[in-house]
């Protein structure tokens, strides 16, 4: 199929579609508008227009899916009585606002931090007045991605913090949370959430002459003000802009508004098109924090035209008469704000939905030039969906076409451009709502048949690049997610198995170039990133287990070390945990008792119940050390999990410190020690393992000077299986998500509410030897407790690594609470929790 002149057809393709089960008597209601919203944690909330004559009405439900398990939809009965008109996620991706055509606004948050359990806690209402625009107030955090600096070593240069004031601050400069909405009758309403849970709401008219607002949008200025754009829906009326200032006076919320310059769309003043487009159908600021650029779309029954405008400061020419009277005016020309058109499209097919980029890319001339030279386009394109089912991505400044996707019903262009496309009978399937992901590498659309489609968007918009450049693009966005803490699922859509090894190495190199403080902040996030990358290639799959075990080790080490208390409260030197690390790395003795003598034992005294409650975690440390040492002789097979630990000095050092702590605790309470099954009764297993572990650690404690373990050590490790029973390590299951099934670029068809029987790549089959089979007893991966073959306790599992743990804590000891606090909100890998059905066995 020949490509059209400008847009590239290779830039977008369908990754998967997910549809509702076909039921008799249910049909789609074309007049209902749909909305969807995509959070930075890669949760998508959307509505559907499915009406059923007998069963409950689906139209007032809010459906929430995680992009990795789209079939596992959570539908919450929103309690809205009218059509839902707006959905908005907050900056952290953990709360959702919904608003309806009756003026009700509700704020949803997760129950117990579970992504498939939501509750409505607070809200506000403007009775009977449909909400047309809704936004969270700005929290003052704004980054800029500098494409020009993508080769710089410092993350702070690539992703710089932009000075931006929050819409409203509490005492001490902390941003105040809340939302702002615009209603159809021209009211603006603001609700503020006080830290004590109280909601302050105020409602004010946008201007003295209230008029109908058919479309509106909200944006924020760097100075902390809010700008609202409104249109009454007719292209012959002006698009009005207002500045809104919110303040708190005497515990009450106060709103002040003032009028800003307005504009008329150019297509209405152009004689050729004067009455061609009677209605304005879309009005959007290009970004929530860019109040000086706006996108407008005017339409008739069959066609649309899109215009991009920008607000500029211009000099006002002054008449000569005034220049003589007042010399001050002559020196300095008075300035005025004026809307100027940046670009406009030709006549297009009728636009059905618009999606704007959320990636805060810097738009300076050098950045734009570098982006164009290296073909790095994320954040520069916005998506337009048309009534014929196609989607175009156009440049956000020039509106030039960058990529095209032809839906099932839209016909591809034919050779002769003169050929008029015949209108097919009946309405075509088209997207009624669309959203771009936070890195702009994926696009989700909900169509007029209620189907959810996930499209991949190539970072280069289909331009063929050499491998090195493609890797650099993905690496740049992975680093952005690492710095912001956003979920990076949409980047994984573009990773081919052959890229994995390179990406992991380069990511590590970039991480090592940062300063020590930043490295510490990002230390667990980079491990989780490497794990998710390694899942995508069969040659690196065993390392996924190692990375998850490493996350677990880091968490255990931090928790156990934080339990140590200094003997005298006013000790000026390091904390006991730091001193332990220092002494263990200084004293390289292979005898555990000689290392122990150098520590102040009184710092290690804990209550007996506390020590006993930690036994399962201590047992894991003991088992893992034994497993690693026993697998040293056959280290030739990198397929076995645990392989990468044998060369990882830092992790072995952590294990060594923990062995010393456990040894001291064992003197206080012998029953908290790890249990080993030994062949002789007299053998001291702990000191044997410590001796071998120390020798192995000495081989690789310096990263640039790693030596091979000597034969004596390998011989001793060969004897381990005859001295001790080698335990089975419970590795994490290889995840059941969709990402690894999307790599061969075949479209995957799914159904809401039905887990697919998809066969993944061949990887998982060779791996099943290490993971528990379905019939075997289950284990709580984080508490290391056995749950039995048919667990009776409610469990939650991680949406990213598949790790399973009980919802309620079986133990109330403080030390256990401290351990559980580490993963109460997110899994150790950063993934969100979802509640599992009781019958998950």
PDB file of C-alpha atoms in Angstrom, residues 456-732:
ATOM      1  CA  UNK A 456       1.988   1.414  19.766  1.00  0.00           C
ATOM      2  CA  UNK A 457       3.534   4.668  18.552  1.00  0.00           C
ATOM      3  CA  UNK A 458       7.110   4.380  17.383  1.00  0.00           C
ATOM      4  CA  UNK A 459       9.441   6.986  18.967  1.00  0.00           C
ATOM      5  CA  UNK A 460      10.737   7.824  15.489  1.00  0.00           C
ATOM      6  CA  UNK A 461       7.214   7.796  13.955  1.00  0.00           C
ATOM      7  CA  UNK A 462       8.190   4.921  11.684  1.00  0.00           C
ATOM      8  CA  UNK A 463      11.527   6.289  10.437  1.00  0.00           C
ATOM      9  CA  UNK A 464      13.991   3.419  10.239  1.00  0.00           C
ATOM     10  CA  UNK A 465      16.902   4.096  12.607  1.00  0.00           C
ATOM     11  CA  UNK A 466      20.068   2.207  13.357  1.00  0.00           C
ATOM     12  CA  UNK A 467      19.977   0.040  16.499  1.00  0.00           C
ATOM     13  CA  UNK A 468      22.155   2.418  18.477  1.00  0.00           C
ATOM     14  CA  UNK A 469      19.805   5.361  17.953  1.00  0.00           C
ATOM     15  CA  UNK A 470      16.671   3.320  18.763  1.00  0.00           C
ATOM     16  CA  UNK A 471      18.316   2.224  22.002  1.00  0.00           C
ATOM     17  CA  UNK A 472      19.220   5.820  22.862  1.00  0.00           C
ATOM     18  CA  UNK A 473      15.608   6.922  22.433  1.00  0.00           C
ATOM     19  CA  UNK A 474      14.254   4.171  24.692  1.00  0.00           C
ATOM     20  CA  UNK A 475      17.048   4.714  27.219  1.00  0.00           C
ATOM     21  CA  UNK A 476      16.262   8.433  27.450  1.00  0.00           C
ATOM     22  CA  UNK A 477      12.612   7.676  28.266  1.00  0.00           C
ATOM     23  CA  UNK A 478      13.514   4.890  30.720  1.00  0.00           C
ATOM     24  CA  UNK A 479      15.746   7.363  32.563  1.00  0.00           C
ATOM     25  CA  UNK A 480      12.852   9.849  32.606  1.00  0.00           C
ATOM     26  CA  UNK A 481      10.634   7.219  34.261  1.00  0.00           C
ATOM     27  CA  UNK A 482      13.414   6.340  36.679  1.00  0.00           C
ATOM     28  CA  UNK A 483      13.720   9.983  37.782  1.00  0.00           C
ATOM     29  CA  UNK A 484       9.968  10.700  37.981  1.00  0.00           C
ATOM     30  CA  UNK A 485       8.901   7.346  39.427  1.00  0.00           C
ATOM     31  CA  UNK A 486       6.334   6.821  36.654  1.00  0.00           C
ATOM     32  CA  UNK A 487       5.549   3.321  35.435  1.00  0.00           C
ATOM     33  CA  UNK A 488       7.455   2.380  32.259  1.00  0.00           C
ATOM     34  CA  UNK A 489       5.151  -0.284  30.778  1.00  0.00           C
ATOM     35  CA  UNK A 490       4.544   1.710  27.586  1.00  0.00           C
ATOM     36  CA  UNK A 491       8.298   1.816  26.855  1.00  0.00           C
ATOM     37  CA  UNK A 492       8.507  -1.982  27.131  1.00  0.00           C
ATOM     38  CA  UNK A 493       6.066  -2.220  24.192  1.00  0.00           C
ATOM     39  CA  UNK A 494       8.954  -1.177  21.931  1.00  0.00           C
ATOM     40  CA  UNK A 495      11.735  -3.365  23.337  1.00  0.00           C
ATOM     41  CA  UNK A 496      12.747  -6.232  21.045  1.00  0.00           C
ATOM     42  CA  UNK A 497      14.453  -9.307  22.577  1.00  0.00           C
ATOM     43  CA  UNK A 498      17.711  -8.391  20.823  1.00  0.00           C
ATOM     44  CA  UNK A 499      17.792  -4.999  22.600  1.00  0.00           C
ATOM     45  CA  UNK A 500      17.469  -6.272  26.163  1.00  0.00           C
ATOM     46  CA  UNK A 501      21.121  -7.024  26.923  1.00  0.00           C
ATOM     47  CA  UNK A 502      22.294  -3.666  25.561  1.00  0.00           C
ATOM     48  CA  UNK A 503      19.582  -1.655  27.292  1.00  0.00           C
ATOM     49  CA  UNK A 504      20.331  -3.209  30.685  1.00  0.00           C
ATOM     50  CA  UNK A 505      24.066  -2.514  30.314  1.00  0.00           C
ATOM     51  CA  UNK A 506      23.574   1.066  29.123  1.00  0.00           C
ATOM     52  CA  UNK A 507      21.027   1.790  31.840  1.00  0.00           C
ATOM     53  CA  UNK A 508      23.556   0.584  34.409  1.00  0.00           C
ATOM     54  CA  UNK A 509      26.316   2.752  32.892  1.00  0.00           C
ATOM     55  CA  UNK A 510      24.129   5.870  32.983  1.00  0.00           C
ATOM     56  CA  UNK A 511      23.119   5.105  36.570  1.00  0.00           C
ATOM     57  CA  UNK A 512      26.760   4.745  37.642  1.00  0.00           C
ATOM     58  CA  UNK A 513      27.496   8.235  36.257  1.00  0.00           C
ATOM     59  CA  UNK A 514      25.136   9.902  38.775  1.00  0.00           C
ATOM     60  CA  UNK A 515      26.233  11.219  42.163  1.00  0.00           C
ATOM     61  CA  UNK A 516      26.092   8.917  45.187  1.00  0.00           C
ATOM     62  CA  UNK A 517      23.012  10.535  46.724  1.00  0.00           C
ATOM     63  CA  UNK A 518      20.930  10.133  43.569  1.00  0.00           C
ATOM     64  CA  UNK A 519      22.215   6.575  43.088  1.00  0.00           C
ATOM     65  CA  UNK A 520      20.929   5.699  46.547  1.00  0.00           C
ATOM     66  CA  UNK A 521      17.503   7.190  45.827  1.00  0.00           C
ATOM     67  CA  UNK A 522      17.212   5.245  42.558  1.00  0.00           C
ATOM     68  CA  UNK A 523      18.912   2.049  43.751  1.00  0.00           C
ATOM     69  CA  UNK A 524      15.797  -0.120  43.915  1.00  0.00           C
ATOM     70  CA  UNK A 525      14.045   1.423  40.931  1.00  0.00           C
ATOM     71  CA  UNK A 526      16.885   0.552  38.556  1.00  0.00           C
ATOM     72  CA  UNK A 527      16.847  -3.072  39.762  1.00  0.00           C
ATOM     73  CA  UNK A 528      13.097  -3.271  39.094  1.00  0.00           C
ATOM     74  CA  UNK A 529      13.641  -1.769  35.637  1.00  0.00           C
ATOM     75  CA  UNK A 530      16.313  -4.292  34.755  1.00  0.00           C
ATOM     76  CA  UNK A 531      14.026  -7.104  35.924  1.00  0.00           C
ATOM     77  CA  UNK A 532      11.173  -5.968  33.679  1.00  0.00           C
ATOM     78  CA  UNK A 533      13.528  -5.653  30.701  1.00  0.00           C
ATOM     79  CA  UNK A 534      15.050  -9.104  31.241  1.00  0.00           C
ATOM     80  CA  UNK A 535      11.576 -10.665  31.070  1.00  0.00           C
ATOM     81  CA  UNK A 536      11.426  -9.772  27.386  1.00  0.00           C
ATOM     82  CA  UNK A 537      14.195 -12.029  26.113  1.00  0.00           C
ATOM     83  CA  UNK A 538      14.661 -15.759  26.513  1.00  0.00           C
ATOM     84  CA  UNK A 539      18.410 -15.402  27.056  1.00  0.00           C
ATOM     85  CA  UNK A 540      18.023 -13.135  30.097  1.00  0.00           C
ATOM     86  CA  UNK A 541      14.933 -14.640  31.722  1.00  0.00           C
ATOM     87  CA  UNK A 542      16.814 -16.280  34.611  1.00  0.00           C
ATOM     88  CA  UNK A 543      18.145 -12.891  35.671  1.00  0.00           C
ATOM     89  CA  UNK A 544      14.597 -11.711  36.377  1.00  0.00           C
ATOM     90  CA  UNK A 545      14.621 -13.960  39.455  1.00  0.00           C
ATOM     91  CA  UNK A 546      17.983 -12.602  40.552  1.00  0.00           C
ATOM     92  CA  UNK A 547      16.840  -9.010  40.311  1.00  0.00           C
ATOM     93  CA  UNK A 548      13.688  -9.721  42.319  1.00  0.00           C
ATOM     94  CA  UNK A 549      15.743 -11.585  44.921  1.00  0.00           C
ATOM     95  CA  UNK A 550      18.083  -8.595  45.054  1.00  0.00           C
ATOM     96  CA  UNK A 551      15.165  -6.215  45.727  1.00  0.00           C
ATOM     97  CA  UNK A 552      14.083  -8.553  48.517  1.00  0.00           C
ATOM     98  CA  UNK A 553      17.614  -8.661  49.941  1.00  0.00           C
ATOM     99  CA  UNK A 554      17.981  -4.856  49.938  1.00  0.00           C
ATOM    100  CA  UNK A 555      14.638  -4.515  51.738  1.00  0.00           C
ATOM    101  CA  UNK A 556      15.480  -7.181  54.368  1.00  0.00           C
ATOM    102  CA  UNK A 557      18.920  -5.716  54.962  1.00  0.00           C
ATOM    103  CA  UNK A 558      17.496  -2.200  55.520  1.00  0.00           C
ATOM    104  CA  UNK A 559      14.766  -3.491  57.831  1.00  0.00           C
ATOM    105  CA  UNK A 560      16.978  -5.695  59.995  1.00  0.00           C
ATOM    106  CA  UNK A 561      19.684  -3.025  60.287  1.00  0.00           C
ATOM    107  CA  UNK A 562      17.092  -0.433  61.276  1.00  0.00           C
ATOM    108  CA  UNK A 563      16.112  -2.583  64.277  1.00  0.00           C
ATOM    109  CA  UNK A 564      19.558  -2.166  65.845  1.00  0.00           C
ATOM    110  CA  UNK A 565      19.663   0.546  68.508  1.00  0.00           C
ATOM    111  CA  UNK A 566      22.684   2.473  69.842  1.00  0.00           C
ATOM    112  CA  UNK A 567      23.431   1.551  73.472  1.00  0.00           C
ATOM    113  CA  UNK A 568      23.802   5.164  74.611  1.00  0.00           C
ATOM    114  CA  UNK A 569      21.388   7.600  73.055  1.00  0.00           C
ATOM    115  CA  UNK A 570      23.841  10.452  72.635  1.00  0.00           C
ATOM    116  CA  UNK A 571      26.482   8.518  70.713  1.00  0.00           C
ATOM    117  CA  UNK A 572      27.822  11.030  68.181  1.00  0.00           C
ATOM    118  CA  UNK A 573      29.228   8.546  65.672  1.00  0.00           C
ATOM    119  CA  UNK A 574      27.518   6.402  63.046  1.00  0.00           C
ATOM    120  CA  UNK A 575      24.310   4.426  63.526  1.00  0.00           C
ATOM    121  CA  UNK A 576      24.769   0.752  64.494  1.00  0.00           C
ATOM    122  CA  UNK A 577      23.755  -0.313  60.982  1.00  0.00           C
ATOM    123  CA  UNK A 578      26.447   1.843  59.363  1.00  0.00           C
ATOM    124  CA  UNK A 579      29.032   0.687  61.876  1.00  0.00           C
ATOM    125  CA  UNK A 580      28.159  -2.943  61.155  1.00  0.00           C
ATOM    126  CA  UNK A 581      28.725  -2.333  57.412  1.00  0.00           C
ATOM    127  CA  UNK A 582      32.022  -0.615  58.097  1.00  0.00           C
ATOM    128  CA  UNK A 583      33.395  -3.313  60.403  1.00  0.00           C
ATOM    129  CA  UNK A 584      32.281  -6.175  58.149  1.00  0.00           C
ATOM    130  CA  UNK A 585      34.028  -4.658  55.140  1.00  0.00           C
ATOM    131  CA  UNK A 586      37.186  -3.814  57.133  1.00  0.00           C
ATOM    132  CA  UNK A 587      37.596  -7.151  58.907  1.00  0.00           C
ATOM    133  CA  UNK A 588      37.888  -9.708  56.148  1.00  0.00           C
ATOM    134  CA  UNK A 589      38.371 -12.633  58.538  1.00  0.00           C
ATOM    135  CA  UNK A 590      36.730 -15.883  57.477  1.00  0.00           C
ATOM    136  CA  UNK A 591      35.854 -16.798  61.070  1.00  0.00           C
ATOM    137  CA  UNK A 592      32.402 -15.445  61.992  1.00  0.00           C
ATOM    138  CA  UNK A 593      33.227 -15.213  65.708  1.00  0.00           C
ATOM    139  CA  UNK A 594      36.301 -13.047  65.084  1.00  0.00           C
ATOM    140  CA  UNK A 595      34.174 -10.571  63.124  1.00  0.00           C
ATOM    141  CA  UNK A 596      31.550 -10.664  65.858  1.00  0.00           C
ATOM    142  CA  UNK A 597      34.014  -9.761  68.629  1.00  0.00           C
ATOM    143  CA  UNK A 598      34.558  -6.321  67.041  1.00  0.00           C
ATOM    144  CA  UNK A 599      30.910  -5.326  67.396  1.00  0.00           C
ATOM    145  CA  UNK A 600      29.187  -3.864  70.456  1.00  0.00           C
ATOM    146  CA  UNK A 601      26.831  -6.724  71.269  1.00  0.00           C
ATOM    147  CA  UNK A 602      24.575  -4.562  73.454  1.00  0.00           C
ATOM    148  CA  UNK A 603      23.378  -2.766  70.299  1.00  0.00           C
ATOM    149  CA  UNK A 604      21.911  -6.020  69.052  1.00  0.00           C
ATOM    150  CA  UNK A 605      19.698  -6.787  72.045  1.00  0.00           C
ATOM    151  CA  UNK A 606      16.040  -7.098  70.981  1.00  0.00           C
ATOM    152  CA  UNK A 607      12.971  -8.562  72.648  1.00  0.00           C
ATOM    153  CA  UNK A 608      12.543 -12.301  72.285  1.00  0.00           C
ATOM    154  CA  UNK A 609       9.154 -11.993  70.564  1.00  0.00           C
ATOM    155  CA  UNK A 610      10.661  -9.632  67.992  1.00  0.00           C
ATOM    156  CA  UNK A 611      13.466 -12.056  67.168  1.00  0.00           C
ATOM    157  CA  UNK A 612      11.042 -14.951  66.894  1.00  0.00           C
ATOM    158  CA  UNK A 613       8.758 -12.978  64.545  1.00  0.00           C
ATOM    159  CA  UNK A 614      11.693 -12.403  62.173  1.00  0.00           C
ATOM    160  CA  UNK A 615      12.513 -16.112  61.872  1.00  0.00           C
ATOM    161  CA  UNK A 616      10.975 -16.544  58.399  1.00  0.00           C
ATOM    162  CA  UNK A 617      13.048 -13.689  56.967  1.00  0.00           C
ATOM    163  CA  UNK A 618      16.172 -14.952  58.718  1.00  0.00           C
ATOM    164  CA  UNK A 619      15.496 -18.427  57.313  1.00  0.00           C
ATOM    165  CA  UNK A 620      15.337 -16.978  53.780  1.00  0.00           C
ATOM    166  CA  UNK A 621      18.760 -15.345  54.242  1.00  0.00           C
ATOM    167  CA  UNK A 622      20.234 -18.616  55.501  1.00  0.00           C
ATOM    168  CA  UNK A 623      18.653 -20.692  52.730  1.00  0.00           C
ATOM    169  CA  UNK A 624      19.701 -18.292  50.009  1.00  0.00           C
ATOM    170  CA  UNK A 625      23.351 -18.234  51.128  1.00  0.00           C
ATOM    171  CA  UNK A 626      23.421 -22.044  51.167  1.00  0.00           C
ATOM    172  CA  UNK A 627      21.744 -22.229  47.732  1.00  0.00           C
ATOM    173  CA  UNK A 628      24.242 -19.752  46.240  1.00  0.00           C
ATOM    174  CA  UNK A 629      27.304 -21.530  47.599  1.00  0.00           C
ATOM    175  CA  UNK A 630      26.018 -24.932  46.502  1.00  0.00           C
ATOM    176  CA  UNK A 631      25.448 -23.604  42.974  1.00  0.00           C
ATOM    177  CA  UNK A 632      28.985 -22.169  42.708  1.00  0.00           C
ATOM    178  CA  UNK A 633      30.576 -25.348  41.223  1.00  0.00           C
ATOM    179  CA  UNK A 634      28.142 -25.486  38.274  1.00  0.00           C
ATOM    180  CA  UNK A 635      28.307 -21.745  37.687  1.00  0.00           C
ATOM    181  CA  UNK A 636      28.816 -22.398  33.986  1.00  0.00           C
ATOM    182  CA  UNK A 637      25.045 -22.250  33.401  1.00  0.00           C
ATOM    183  CA  UNK A 638      23.661 -18.716  33.441  1.00  0.00           C
ATOM    184  CA  UNK A 639      20.219 -20.267  32.940  1.00  0.00           C
ATOM    185  CA  UNK A 640      20.014 -21.068  36.645  1.00  0.00           C
ATOM    186  CA  UNK A 641      18.586 -18.336  38.834  1.00  0.00           C
ATOM    187  CA  UNK A 642      21.079 -17.011  41.366  1.00  0.00           C
ATOM    188  CA  UNK A 643      23.912 -16.990  38.826  1.00  0.00           C
ATOM    189  CA  UNK A 644      24.494 -13.212  38.833  1.00  0.00           C
ATOM    190  CA  UNK A 645      24.883 -13.102  42.655  1.00  0.00           C
ATOM    191  CA  UNK A 646      28.103 -15.105  42.431  1.00  0.00           C
ATOM    192  CA  UNK A 647      29.828 -12.065  40.890  1.00  0.00           C
ATOM    193  CA  UNK A 648      27.982  -9.363  42.805  1.00  0.00           C
ATOM    194  CA  UNK A 649      30.288  -8.190  45.617  1.00  0.00           C
ATOM    195  CA  UNK A 650      27.782  -5.704  47.051  1.00  0.00           C
ATOM    196  CA  UNK A 651      25.040  -8.302  47.499  1.00  0.00           C
ATOM    197  CA  UNK A 652      27.423 -10.903  48.945  1.00  0.00           C
ATOM    198  CA  UNK A 653      28.652  -8.238  51.364  1.00  0.00           C
ATOM    199  CA  UNK A 654      25.056  -7.645  52.481  1.00  0.00           C
ATOM    200  CA  UNK A 655      24.532 -11.369  53.051  1.00  0.00           C
ATOM    201  CA  UNK A 656      27.757 -11.456  55.057  1.00  0.00           C
ATOM    202  CA  UNK A 657      26.618  -8.605  57.337  1.00  0.00           C
ATOM    203  CA  UNK A 658      23.246 -10.266  57.857  1.00  0.00           C
ATOM    204  CA  UNK A 659      24.917 -13.579  58.790  1.00  0.00           C
ATOM    205  CA  UNK A 660      26.852 -11.740  61.528  1.00  0.00           C
ATOM    206  CA  UNK A 661      23.676 -10.081  62.871  1.00  0.00           C
ATOM    207  CA  UNK A 662      21.810 -13.406  62.817  1.00  0.00           C
ATOM    208  CA  UNK A 663      24.707 -15.101  64.637  1.00  0.00           C
ATOM    209  CA  UNK A 664      24.531 -12.550  67.477  1.00  0.00           C
ATOM    210  CA  UNK A 665      20.737 -12.798  67.675  1.00  0.00           C
ATOM    211  CA  UNK A 666      21.074 -16.593  67.808  1.00  0.00           C
ATOM    212  CA  UNK A 667      23.055 -16.260  71.044  1.00  0.00           C
ATOM    213  CA  UNK A 668      20.104 -14.333  72.531  1.00  0.00           C
ATOM    214  CA  UNK A 669      17.386 -16.627  71.209  1.00  0.00           C
ATOM    215  CA  UNK A 670      18.565 -19.821  69.501  1.00  0.00           C
ATOM    216  CA  UNK A 671      15.118 -20.556  68.024  1.00  0.00           C
ATOM    217  CA  UNK A 672      15.324 -17.559  65.663  1.00  0.00           C
ATOM    218  CA  UNK A 673      18.325 -19.061  63.825  1.00  0.00           C
ATOM    219  CA  UNK A 674      17.835 -20.511  60.345  1.00  0.00           C
ATOM    220  CA  UNK A 675      17.105 -24.240  60.459  1.00  0.00           C
ATOM    221  CA  UNK A 676      19.475 -26.438  58.439  1.00  0.00           C
ATOM    222  CA  UNK A 677      19.217 -30.177  57.934  1.00  0.00           C
ATOM    223  CA  UNK A 678      22.789 -31.374  58.454  1.00  0.00           C
ATOM    224  CA  UNK A 679      24.280 -34.872  58.163  1.00  0.00           C
ATOM    225  CA  UNK A 680      26.404 -34.540  61.329  1.00  0.00           C
ATOM    226  CA  UNK A 681      25.186 -33.205  64.678  1.00  0.00           C
ATOM    227  CA  UNK A 682      28.423 -31.502  65.678  1.00  0.00           C
ATOM    228  CA  UNK A 683      28.831 -29.317  62.605  1.00  0.00           C
ATOM    229  CA  UNK A 684      28.459 -25.526  62.999  1.00  0.00           C
ATOM    230  CA  UNK A 685      26.601 -24.766  59.762  1.00  0.00           C
ATOM    231  CA  UNK A 686      26.528 -20.980  60.213  1.00  0.00           C
ATOM    232  CA  UNK A 687      30.276 -20.617  60.551  1.00  0.00           C
ATOM    233  CA  UNK A 688      30.915 -23.058  57.686  1.00  0.00           C
ATOM    234  CA  UNK A 689      28.688 -21.016  55.352  1.00  0.00           C
ATOM    235  CA  UNK A 690      30.164 -17.751  56.611  1.00  0.00           C
ATOM    236  CA  UNK A 691      33.680 -18.994  55.857  1.00  0.00           C
ATOM    237  CA  UNK A 692      32.800 -19.981  52.276  1.00  0.00           C
ATOM    238  CA  UNK A 693      30.737 -16.833  51.727  1.00  0.00           C
ATOM    239  CA  UNK A 694      33.630 -14.634  52.872  1.00  0.00           C
ATOM    240  CA  UNK A 695      36.032 -16.366  50.476  1.00  0.00           C
ATOM    241  CA  UNK A 696      33.617 -15.875  47.597  1.00  0.00           C
ATOM    242  CA  UNK A 697      33.015 -12.240  48.616  1.00  0.00           C
ATOM    243  CA  UNK A 698      36.779 -11.562  48.665  1.00  0.00           C
ATOM    244  CA  UNK A 699      36.966 -12.664  45.018  1.00  0.00           C
ATOM    245  CA  UNK A 700      34.580  -9.967  43.830  1.00  0.00           C
ATOM    246  CA  UNK A 701      34.389  -7.215  46.453  1.00  0.00           C
ATOM    247  CA  UNK A 702      36.051  -4.701  44.115  1.00  0.00           C
ATOM    248  CA  UNK A 703      33.964  -4.223  41.007  1.00  0.00           C
ATOM    249  CA  UNK A 704      36.859  -3.511  38.636  1.00  0.00           C
ATOM    250  CA  UNK A 705      39.071  -6.305  40.006  1.00  0.00           C
ATOM    251  CA  UNK A 706      37.054  -9.538  40.080  1.00  0.00           C
ATOM    252  CA  UNK A 707      39.078 -12.750  40.432  1.00  0.00           C
ATOM    253  CA  UNK A 708      37.953 -16.343  39.851  1.00  0.00           C
ATOM    254  CA  UNK A 709      37.232 -18.405  42.989  1.00  0.00           C
ATOM    255  CA  UNK A 710      40.122 -20.810  43.652  1.00  0.00           C
ATOM    256  CA  UNK A 711      39.813 -24.590  43.372  1.00  0.00           C
ATOM    257  CA  UNK A 712      39.873 -25.142  47.142  1.00  0.00           C
ATOM    258  CA  UNK A 713      36.740 -23.020  47.553  1.00  0.00           C
ATOM    259  CA  UNK A 714      34.984 -24.793  44.685  1.00  0.00           C
ATOM    260  CA  UNK A 715      35.916 -28.180  46.156  1.00  0.00           C
ATOM    261  CA  UNK A 716      34.492 -27.200  49.529  1.00  0.00           C
ATOM    262  CA  UNK A 717      31.299 -26.015  47.850  1.00  0.00           C
ATOM    263  CA  UNK A 718      31.080 -29.326  45.993  1.00  0.00           C
ATOM    264  CA  UNK A 719      30.964 -31.043  49.387  1.00  0.00           C
ATOM    265  CA  UNK A 720      28.076 -28.882  50.677  1.00  0.00           C
ATOM    266  CA  UNK A 721      25.262 -31.094  49.303  1.00  0.00           C
ATOM    267  CA  UNK A 722      26.714 -34.027  51.259  1.00  0.00           C
ATOM    268  CA  UNK A 723      26.868 -31.987  54.489  1.00  0.00           C
ATOM    269  CA  UNK A 724      23.612 -30.002  54.319  1.00  0.00           C
ATOM    270  CA  UNK A 725      20.257 -30.426  52.611  1.00  0.00           C
ATOM    271  CA  UNK A 726      20.115 -27.802  49.828  1.00  0.00           C
ATOM    272  CA  UNK A 727      16.782 -25.969  50.085  1.00  0.00           C
ATOM    273  CA  UNK A 728      14.398 -25.158  47.263  1.00  0.00           C
ATOM    274  CA  UNK A 729      14.220 -21.412  46.764  1.00  0.00           C
ATOM    275  CA  UNK A 730      10.747 -20.131  45.931  1.00  0.00           C
ATOM    276  CA  UNK A 731      11.385 -17.887  42.958  1.00  0.00           C
ATOM    277  CA  UNK A 732       8.746 -15.477  41.782  1.00  0.00           C
TER     278      UNK A 732
END
